[in-house]
Short mmCIF file of C-alpha atoms in Angstrom, two decimals:
data_model
loop_
_atom_site.label_atom_id
_atom_site.label_comp_id
_atom_site.label_asym_id
_atom_site.label_seq_id
_atom_site.Cartn_x
_atom_site.Cartn_y
_atom_site.Cartn_z
CA MET A 2 99.16 125.77 129.08
CA THR A 3 102.32 122.92 131.14
CA SER A 4 103.69 125.39 128.30
CA ASP A 5 103.50 126.82 129.26
CA ARG A 6 104.71 126.99 126.05
CA THR A 7 108.07 125.83 126.76
CA PRO A 8 111.20 124.77 125.03
CA HIS A 9 110.27 121.30 126.24
CA HIS A 10 107.02 119.52 125.71
CA ARG A 11 106.53 118.41 129.28
CA LEU A 12 106.60 121.63 131.17
CA THR A 13 103.06 120.91 132.50
CA GLY A 14 101.15 122.64 130.06
CA PRO A 15 100.99 126.45 130.19
CA PRO A 16 101.45 127.99 133.61
CA LEU A 17 98.30 129.39 135.14
CA THR A 18 97.32 131.95 137.66
CA ARG A 19 93.87 131.90 139.18
CA ARG A 20 92.89 134.67 136.76
CA ARG A 21 94.48 133.77 133.43
CA LEU A 22 96.79 131.51 131.55
CA VAL A 23 100.35 132.75 131.24
CA GLY A 24 102.48 131.72 128.29
CA ALA A 25 105.11 133.25 126.08
CA GLY A 26 102.62 133.93 123.31
CA GLY A 27 99.89 135.02 125.72
CA LEU A 28 102.02 137.76 127.21
CA GLY A 29 103.50 138.87 123.92
CA ALA A 30 106.73 140.80 124.16
CA LEU A 31 109.34 139.50 126.53
CA THR A 32 109.41 141.36 129.82
CA LEU A 33 111.58 140.63 132.79
CA LEU A 34 110.49 142.08 136.07
CA ALA A 35 112.77 141.45 139.02
CA ALA A 36 112.74 142.68 142.57
CA GLY A 37 115.81 142.70 144.76
CA CYS A 38 118.44 140.89 142.72
CA GLY A 39 121.08 141.11 145.41
CA GLY A 40 122.28 138.07 147.29
CA GLY A 41 121.86 134.56 145.97
CA SER A 42 123.82 131.42 145.37
CA SER A 43 127.02 133.13 144.31
CA GLY A 44 126.87 136.27 146.39
CA GLY A 45 124.29 136.03 149.13
CA GLY A 46 124.97 136.62 152.78
CA ASP A 47 123.70 134.64 155.77
CA GLY A 48 119.91 134.49 155.79
CA ALA A 49 119.48 136.06 152.34
CA LEU A 50 117.78 134.09 149.56
CA ARG A 51 116.86 134.71 145.93
CA PHE A 52 113.74 132.92 144.69
CA SER A 53 112.73 132.92 141.02
CA TRP A 54 109.56 131.92 139.18
CA TRP A 55 107.66 132.64 135.97
CA GLY A 56 104.19 134.13 135.72
CA ASN A 57 102.41 137.46 135.67
CA ALA A 58 101.56 140.22 138.14
CA ASP A 59 98.76 138.23 139.79
CA ARG A 60 101.08 135.31 140.50
CA ALA A 61 103.80 137.68 141.68
CA ALA A 62 101.44 139.31 144.19
CA ASP A 63 100.36 135.96 145.62
CA THR A 64 103.95 134.68 145.73
CA GLN A 65 105.11 137.81 147.51
CA ALA A 66 102.38 137.30 150.09
CA ALA A 67 103.69 133.77 150.67
CA ILE A 68 107.23 135.13 150.94
CA ASP A 69 106.07 137.65 153.53
CA ALA A 70 104.46 134.87 155.56
CA PHE A 71 107.63 132.79 155.35
CA GLU A 72 109.80 135.71 156.49
CA ALA A 73 107.45 136.34 159.40
CA ALA A 74 107.82 132.71 160.48
CA ASN A 75 111.60 132.74 159.95
CA PRO A 76 113.07 135.90 161.48
CA GLY A 77 116.49 136.73 160.12
CA THR A 78 115.81 135.21 156.70
CA THR A 79 115.03 137.53 153.80
CA VAL A 80 113.81 136.44 150.38
CA SER A 81 114.18 138.51 147.22
CA GLY A 82 111.74 137.50 144.50
CA GLU A 83 112.61 137.48 140.78
CA TRP A 84 110.04 136.75 138.11
CA ALA A 85 109.46 137.04 134.38
CA ASP A 86 107.10 135.93 131.66
CA PHE A 87 107.60 132.35 130.56
CA THR A 88 110.13 132.78 127.76
CA GLY A 89 112.00 135.60 129.45
CA TYR A 90 112.28 133.56 132.62
CA PHE A 91 114.10 130.61 131.08
CA ASP A 92 116.35 132.82 128.98
CA ARG A 93 117.42 134.72 132.10
CA LEU A 94 117.77 131.55 134.17
CA ALA A 95 120.04 129.92 131.58
CA THR A 96 122.25 133.01 131.61
CA ASN A 97 122.39 133.05 135.40
CA VAL A 98 123.17 129.35 135.70
CA ALA A 99 125.93 129.62 133.10
CA ALA A 100 127.40 132.55 135.03
CA ASN A 101 127.25 130.67 138.36
CA ASP A 102 124.72 133.24 139.57
CA ALA A 103 121.63 131.05 139.86
CA PRO A 104 118.89 131.94 142.36
CA ASP A 105 119.00 129.93 145.59
CA VAL A 106 115.51 128.54 144.92
CA MET A 107 114.28 128.32 141.33
CA THR A 108 111.15 127.13 139.61
CA LEU A 109 111.64 124.55 136.86
CA GLY A 110 109.69 122.13 134.70
CA GLY A 111 110.02 119.70 131.82
CA ALA A 112 113.56 118.53 131.12
CA TYR A 113 115.20 121.40 132.98
CA PRO A 114 115.66 119.62 136.33
CA ARG A 115 117.42 116.77 134.55
CA GLU A 116 119.51 119.03 132.33
CA TYR A 117 120.58 121.33 135.18
CA GLY A 118 120.99 118.39 137.55
CA ASP A 119 123.25 116.55 135.12
CA ARG A 120 125.40 119.66 134.93
CA GLY A 121 125.75 119.82 138.69
CA ALA A 122 123.67 122.97 139.05
CA LEU A 123 121.03 121.54 141.42
CA LEU A 124 121.20 120.31 144.99
CA ASP A 125 120.47 116.67 145.77
CA LEU A 126 117.48 117.19 148.06
CA SER A 127 118.36 114.15 150.17
CA GLU A 128 121.07 116.37 151.64
CA VAL A 129 118.38 118.57 153.25
CA SER A 130 115.74 115.90 153.94
CA ASP A 131 115.63 116.79 157.63
CA LEU A 132 114.41 120.29 156.68
CA LEU A 133 112.44 119.35 153.58
CA PRO A 134 110.41 116.17 154.22
CA LEU A 135 108.76 114.77 151.10
CA ASP A 136 106.70 111.95 152.58
CA GLY A 137 103.51 114.01 152.29
CA ILE A 138 103.94 114.56 148.52
CA ASP A 139 102.25 112.19 146.06
CA ALA A 140 104.87 109.69 144.87
CA ALA A 141 103.82 109.81 141.21
CA ALA A 142 104.13 113.59 141.15
CA LEU A 143 107.40 113.47 143.08
CA SER A 144 108.89 111.23 140.39
CA ASN A 145 108.75 114.19 137.99
CA GLY A 146 111.70 115.70 139.84
CA GLU A 147 113.74 112.51 140.24
CA PHE A 148 116.13 110.83 137.83
CA SER A 149 119.18 108.63 138.15
CA GLY A 150 118.06 108.02 141.72
CA VAL A 151 118.43 111.68 142.72
CA GLN A 152 115.57 113.96 143.79
CA TYR A 153 116.29 117.39 142.33
CA GLY A 154 112.84 118.96 142.39
CA VAL A 155 109.64 119.10 144.43
CA PRO A 156 106.30 119.49 142.61
CA THR A 157 104.33 122.64 143.30
CA GLY A 158 101.15 120.76 142.38
CA VAL A 159 99.86 118.44 139.67
CA ASN A 160 97.76 118.33 136.56
CA THR A 161 97.38 115.82 133.76
CA TYR A 162 97.17 115.72 129.97
CA CYS A 163 93.60 114.93 129.00
CA ALA A 164 90.70 115.86 126.73
CA VAL A 165 88.78 119.13 127.09
CA VAL A 166 85.30 119.19 125.56
CA ASN A 167 82.61 121.81 124.94
CA PRO A 168 79.25 120.15 125.77
CA ALA A 169 77.32 123.03 124.16
CA LEU A 170 78.82 122.26 120.74
CA PHE A 171 78.05 118.56 121.17
CA GLU A 172 74.44 119.41 122.00
CA ALA A 173 74.10 121.84 119.09
CA ALA A 174 75.40 119.15 116.71
CA GLY A 175 73.13 116.48 118.19
CA VAL A 176 76.11 114.32 119.16
CA ALA A 177 76.34 112.62 122.54
CA LEU A 178 79.37 113.19 124.76
CA PRO A 179 81.75 110.22 124.77
CA ASP A 180 82.05 107.82 127.67
CA ASP A 181 85.62 108.54 128.72
CA ALA A 182 85.86 105.19 130.49
CA THR A 183 85.64 103.38 127.16
CA TRP A 184 86.26 105.68 124.19
CA THR A 185 89.00 104.79 121.74
CA TRP A 186 91.06 106.75 119.22
CA GLU A 187 88.73 105.36 116.56
CA ASP A 188 85.82 106.87 118.54
CA PHE A 189 87.72 110.17 118.80
CA GLU A 190 88.17 110.29 115.01
CA ALA A 191 84.54 109.35 114.32
CA LEU A 192 83.16 111.85 116.85
CA ALA A 193 85.29 114.67 115.45
CA GLY A 194 83.98 113.88 111.98
CA GLU A 195 80.35 113.79 113.13
CA LEU A 196 80.71 117.06 115.00
CA SER A 197 82.32 118.86 112.07
CA ALA A 198 79.66 117.62 109.66
CA ALA A 199 76.81 118.77 111.91
CA SER A 200 78.31 122.14 112.95
CA PRO A 201 78.27 125.54 111.25
CA GLU A 202 81.11 126.53 108.95
CA GLY A 203 84.15 127.53 110.99
CA VAL A 204 83.47 125.04 113.79
CA VAL A 205 85.44 121.78 113.82
CA GLY A 206 85.00 118.60 115.78
CA ALA A 207 88.52 118.62 117.19
CA VAL A 208 91.71 120.62 117.24
CA ASP A 209 94.59 118.81 115.54
CA PRO A 210 95.89 116.74 118.48
CA THR A 211 99.56 116.49 117.53
CA THR A 212 101.96 117.60 120.24
CA ALA A 213 104.91 115.91 121.86
CA ASP A 214 102.72 115.39 124.95
CA ALA A 215 100.06 113.64 122.86
CA LEU A 216 102.69 111.42 121.26
CA ASP A 217 103.99 110.55 124.71
CA LEU A 218 100.50 109.61 125.88
CA PHE A 219 99.67 107.65 122.71
CA SER A 220 102.93 105.70 122.81
CA ARG A 221 102.63 105.03 126.55
CA GLN A 222 99.31 103.34 125.80
CA ARG A 223 101.34 101.02 123.57
CA GLY A 224 103.92 100.27 126.24
CA GLU A 225 106.50 102.72 124.87
CA GLY A 226 106.56 106.41 125.83
CA LEU A 227 108.87 108.94 124.22
CA TYR A 228 112.06 108.16 126.15
CA THR A 229 113.74 105.30 127.98
CA PRO A 230 114.96 105.72 131.56
CA ASP A 231 118.57 105.65 130.34
CA GLY A 232 118.01 108.59 127.99
CA GLY A 233 117.21 106.87 124.71
CA LEU A 234 114.17 106.90 122.44
CA ALA A 235 111.31 104.56 123.35
CA ILE A 236 108.67 105.47 120.77
CA SER A 237 108.61 103.30 117.65
CA ALA A 238 108.35 104.23 113.98
CA ALA A 239 105.16 102.14 113.76
CA THR A 240 103.49 104.17 116.50
CA LEU A 241 104.49 107.48 114.92
CA GLU A 242 103.28 106.35 111.50
CA GLU A 243 99.96 105.18 112.97
CA TRP A 244 99.50 108.56 114.69
CA TRP A 245 100.23 110.70 111.64
CA THR A 246 98.19 108.48 109.35
CA ARG A 247 95.15 109.12 111.53
CA THR A 248 95.68 112.86 111.99
CA LEU A 249 96.29 113.41 108.27
CA ARG A 250 93.09 111.51 107.51
CA MET A 251 91.19 113.64 110.02
CA SER A 252 92.49 116.88 108.52
CA GLN A 253 91.65 115.78 104.98
CA ALA A 254 88.12 114.81 106.09
CA GLY A 255 87.51 118.12 107.86
CA ALA A 256 87.30 116.51 111.30
CA THR A 257 90.15 118.82 112.34
CA PRO A 258 91.10 122.20 110.85
CA PRO A 259 92.91 122.54 107.54
CA ALA A 260 96.69 122.55 107.70
CA THR A 261 96.82 126.33 107.26
CA ILE A 262 94.77 126.90 110.42
CA THR A 263 96.66 124.30 112.46
CA THR A 264 100.04 125.81 111.59
CA GLU A 265 98.80 129.35 112.24
CA LEU A 266 97.89 128.28 115.76
CA LEU A 267 101.37 126.98 116.60
CA GLY A 268 103.03 128.60 119.59
CA ASP A 269 101.66 129.95 122.80
CA ALA A 270 98.32 131.43 121.89
CA ALA A 271 96.37 132.98 124.75
CA PRO A 272 93.24 131.01 125.68
CA GLU A 273 90.95 133.46 123.90
CA GLN A 274 92.93 132.95 120.70
CA THR A 275 92.59 129.15 120.62
CA LEU A 276 89.81 127.39 118.75
CA MET A 277 88.47 126.00 122.03
CA GLY A 278 88.54 129.46 123.61
CA ARG A 279 86.73 130.94 120.61
CA GLY A 280 84.02 128.28 120.74
CA GLN A 281 85.15 126.89 117.38
CA ALA A 282 86.20 123.39 118.45
CA ALA A 283 84.32 120.74 120.41
CA ILE A 284 87.35 118.68 121.53
CA THR A 285 90.97 119.50 122.23
CA LEU A 286 93.75 117.69 124.03
CA GLY A 287 95.50 119.72 126.69
CA TRP A 288 96.41 120.16 130.31
CA SER A 289 93.81 120.03 133.04
CA ASN A 290 95.05 123.27 134.56
CA THR A 291 94.00 125.19 131.44
CA LEU A 292 90.32 124.64 132.30
CA PRO A 293 89.62 127.95 134.12
CA ALA A 294 91.20 130.09 131.40
CA LEU A 295 89.53 128.17 128.59
CA ARG A 296 86.15 128.31 130.34
CA ALA A 297 86.51 132.05 130.78
CA ALA A 298 87.47 132.53 127.13
CA ALA A 299 84.74 130.30 125.72
CA GLY A 300 82.04 131.43 128.13
CA GLU A 301 80.96 127.81 128.43
CA PRO A 302 81.22 125.15 131.19
CA LEU A 303 83.87 123.09 129.42
CA GLN A 304 84.55 119.63 130.84
CA LEU A 305 87.62 117.47 131.39
CA LEU A 306 87.61 113.86 130.16
CA ARG A 307 90.12 111.04 130.21
CA ALA A 308 92.06 110.86 126.95
CA PRO A 309 90.88 108.47 124.23
CA GLY A 310 92.34 104.97 124.36
CA GLU A 311 92.90 104.78 128.11
CA SER A 312 90.79 101.64 128.47
CA THR A 313 92.02 99.71 125.43
CA GLY A 314 95.66 99.13 126.39
CA GLN A 315 97.99 100.38 129.03
CA PRO A 316 96.98 103.73 130.54
CA GLY A 317 98.96 106.54 128.98
CA MET A 318 97.89 109.48 131.16
CA TRP A 319 100.21 110.51 133.98
CA LEU A 320 100.29 112.93 136.87
CA GLN A 321 102.44 115.86 135.80
CA ALA A 322 104.10 118.24 138.18
CA SER A 323 102.72 121.63 137.21
CA GLN A 324 106.08 123.11 138.17
CA LEU A 325 109.00 122.07 140.35
CA TYR A 326 110.95 123.92 143.02
CA ALA A 327 114.68 123.20 143.01
CA ILE A 328 117.64 124.48 145.03
CA SER A 329 120.91 125.66 143.51
CA SER A 330 123.89 123.46 144.33
CA ARG A 331 125.86 126.70 144.82
CA THR A 332 123.57 128.23 147.41
CA ARG A 333 125.33 129.52 150.51
CA ASN A 334 122.12 129.12 152.50
CA ARG A 335 120.92 125.60 151.83
CA GLU A 336 119.14 125.29 155.16
CA ALA A 337 117.14 128.48 154.61
CA ALA A 338 116.46 127.43 151.00
CA ALA A 339 115.17 124.05 152.17
CA ARG A 340 112.93 125.72 154.74
CA LEU A 341 111.51 127.98 152.04
CA VAL A 342 110.64 125.07 149.73
CA ASP A 343 109.20 123.15 152.68
CA PHE A 344 106.99 126.11 153.53
CA LEU A 345 105.79 126.51 149.94
CA VAL A 346 104.80 122.85 149.42
CA ASN A 347 104.00 121.55 152.90
CA SER A 348 102.49 124.53 154.75
CA PRO A 349 98.70 124.97 154.81
CA GLU A 350 99.35 128.68 155.38
CA ALA A 351 101.24 128.97 152.09
CA GLY A 352 98.63 126.78 150.43
CA ARG A 353 95.84 129.15 151.41
CA ILE A 354 97.79 132.06 149.91
CA ILE A 355 98.84 130.40 146.64
CA GLY A 356 95.74 128.24 146.20
CA ALA A 357 95.66 126.19 142.98
CA ASP A 358 97.76 128.71 141.06
CA ARG A 359 100.65 126.25 140.62
CA GLY A 360 98.52 123.15 140.20
CA ILE A 361 96.42 121.05 142.56
CA PRO A 362 98.50 120.51 145.74
CA THR A 363 99.62 116.93 146.24
CA ASN A 364 100.09 117.30 149.98
CA ALA A 365 96.75 116.11 151.38
CA GLU A 366 96.92 118.49 154.35
CA VAL A 367 97.50 121.48 152.09
CA LEU A 368 94.74 120.42 149.68
CA ALA A 369 92.31 120.08 152.57
CA ALA A 370 93.27 123.56 153.76
CA ILE A 371 92.52 125.22 150.43
CA ALA A 372 89.47 123.14 149.48
CA PRO A 373 86.91 125.56 150.97
CA ASP A 374 88.40 128.43 148.95
CA LEU A 375 88.50 126.71 145.55
CA ASP A 376 86.22 128.26 142.99
CA GLU A 377 84.03 126.20 140.67
CA ASP A 378 86.72 125.84 138.00
CA GLN A 379 89.45 124.89 140.45
CA ARG A 380 87.14 122.40 142.13
CA ALA A 381 86.45 120.81 138.75
CA GLN A 382 90.20 120.39 138.27
CA ALA A 383 90.66 118.95 141.75
CA ASP A 384 87.76 116.53 141.31
CA PHE A 385 89.12 115.37 137.94
CA ILE A 386 92.61 114.83 139.34
CA ALA A 387 91.12 112.86 142.24
CA ARG A 388 89.11 110.72 139.80
CA VAL A 389 91.98 109.88 137.46
CA THR A 390 94.76 109.48 140.02
CA PRO A 391 94.01 105.77 140.63
CA LEU A 392 93.74 105.24 136.85
CA VAL A 393 96.88 106.87 135.47
CA GLY A 394 99.86 104.94 134.15
CA ASP A 395 103.41 104.55 135.36
CA ALA A 396 105.54 107.48 136.45
CA LEU A 397 106.67 109.76 133.67
CA VAL A 398 110.10 109.26 132.13
CA ILE A 399 111.61 112.75 132.08
CA GLY A 400 113.26 113.68 128.80
CA PRO A 401 117.07 113.54 128.70
CA VAL A 402 119.44 116.38 127.88
CA GLY A 403 118.60 117.59 124.39
CA SER A 404 114.92 116.67 124.61
CA THR A 405 114.02 120.35 124.70
CA GLU A 406 114.33 120.08 120.91
CA THR A 407 111.48 117.58 120.64
CA ARG A 408 108.67 120.10 120.52
CA GLY A 409 110.12 121.93 117.55
CA VAL A 410 110.77 118.68 115.68
CA VAL A 411 107.16 117.59 116.20
CA GLU A 412 105.76 120.91 115.02
CA ARG A 413 107.88 120.98 111.85
CA LEU A 414 107.16 117.38 110.90
CA ASN A 415 103.47 117.72 111.67
CA ALA A 416 103.23 120.67 109.30
CA ASP A 417 105.02 118.64 106.62
CA VAL A 418 102.55 115.78 107.06
CA LEU A 419 99.43 117.97 107.04
CA PHE A 420 100.59 119.89 103.96
CA GLU A 421 101.47 116.52 102.38
CA ARG A 422 105.09 117.50 101.87
CA THR A 423 106.04 114.19 103.46
CA THR A 424 104.33 110.90 104.27
CA PRO A 425 103.51 109.65 107.78
CA ALA A 426 106.09 106.89 107.32
CA ASP A 427 108.83 109.32 106.31
CA ALA A 428 107.88 111.71 109.10
CA ALA A 429 108.21 108.85 111.59
CA GLN A 430 111.73 108.10 110.42
CA ALA A 431 112.64 111.78 110.42
CA PHE A 432 111.39 112.12 114.00
CA LEU A 433 113.53 109.23 115.17
CA GLY A 434 116.58 110.63 113.39
CA GLN A 435 116.20 114.24 114.50
CA VAL A 436 115.17 113.64 118.10
CA GLY A 437 117.69 110.82 118.39
CA ALA A 438 120.45 113.18 117.25
CA ALA A 439 119.29 115.88 119.71
CA ILE A 440 119.49 113.52 122.69
CA GLY A 441 122.53 111.61 121.48
CA ALA A 442 120.66 108.33 121.11
#
């Protein structure tokens, strides 16, 4: 929701609290709420830390409770929390980093760890490995914060990009739920068409699936992915053309909404504003951590399924760090900063306070500690993650510097395709040219 939405397509989908989805569009006007901005990487004294994150008041309250527990366990160390809504957070963080006034511990996602790491703004966590052990963190999730052989971030938890379905709409249309162990993209298209045809006006079989995350998944199934490990483009023109040919066909057939509706829904709509949240779509692609908010909005027991096409080629799904904790390279208190991150990701005490708010914990001890307190929706997420973990593909290739532009390129070209202002083949070439220019490929 990882975006969550974000300037970069891989920021885990939109960030969630246990009570609602938080995104730039969901919160509306930009607000920055900060507590105790003194101290920090450029001006902090001994034992003083600044810790920043994005979210809402619910997340802030839980995070402050975790901070209080950390301070109680580490006398002499004080932590000042700074938080904002999603868009406001990254705007403020960029300003602070540019001014050499970054928080000691910051929350990141998507391409930001790589971009800030490449600019020397983040600490190589191997330098504090004695205080921040990572052996208890799932290796696939941990790879989200590593590039060029350097670990810059630690995952707060994980989710995955998948299919979300509304069984009630399937039942009302007389269409059986797909077998997610075998369904293909051809099945996805056919099902969406059947559902639309058998549903009342205003209800569609599927939301238009085009996002940068979906293109990453689709191309990974074909042995590509969006980016190469050395920062180039991996996705092919043929794969892009195949994708847009299908999605245009689905829109024209009414299997997905008309272009006007799809473009109106661009951005960071709150769950209750989405077609799935309104009960007007039977299938959508999205992040597993959006399930509680979408269930609450729709008033239905929505289900998570593996994405189409996972059984017909290479698996394209991956474990995505919901968020990442990173340490400023300019911190004056690296030992205290490392202890704080260690507490947040490896302590059962912190896990019981934060719960599944920042994704399903990947530390088995922490997950076991919070399991009794998970509600039905969180347990559904945890069970799904456990089921797909042995089935997901290779570790994600994090986008290079400039890849924060990819989301906007995809949205513009998708609108051009759906409105038939350009062809799928021309859109594919335009994608390669525009994203290639953004990342210097």
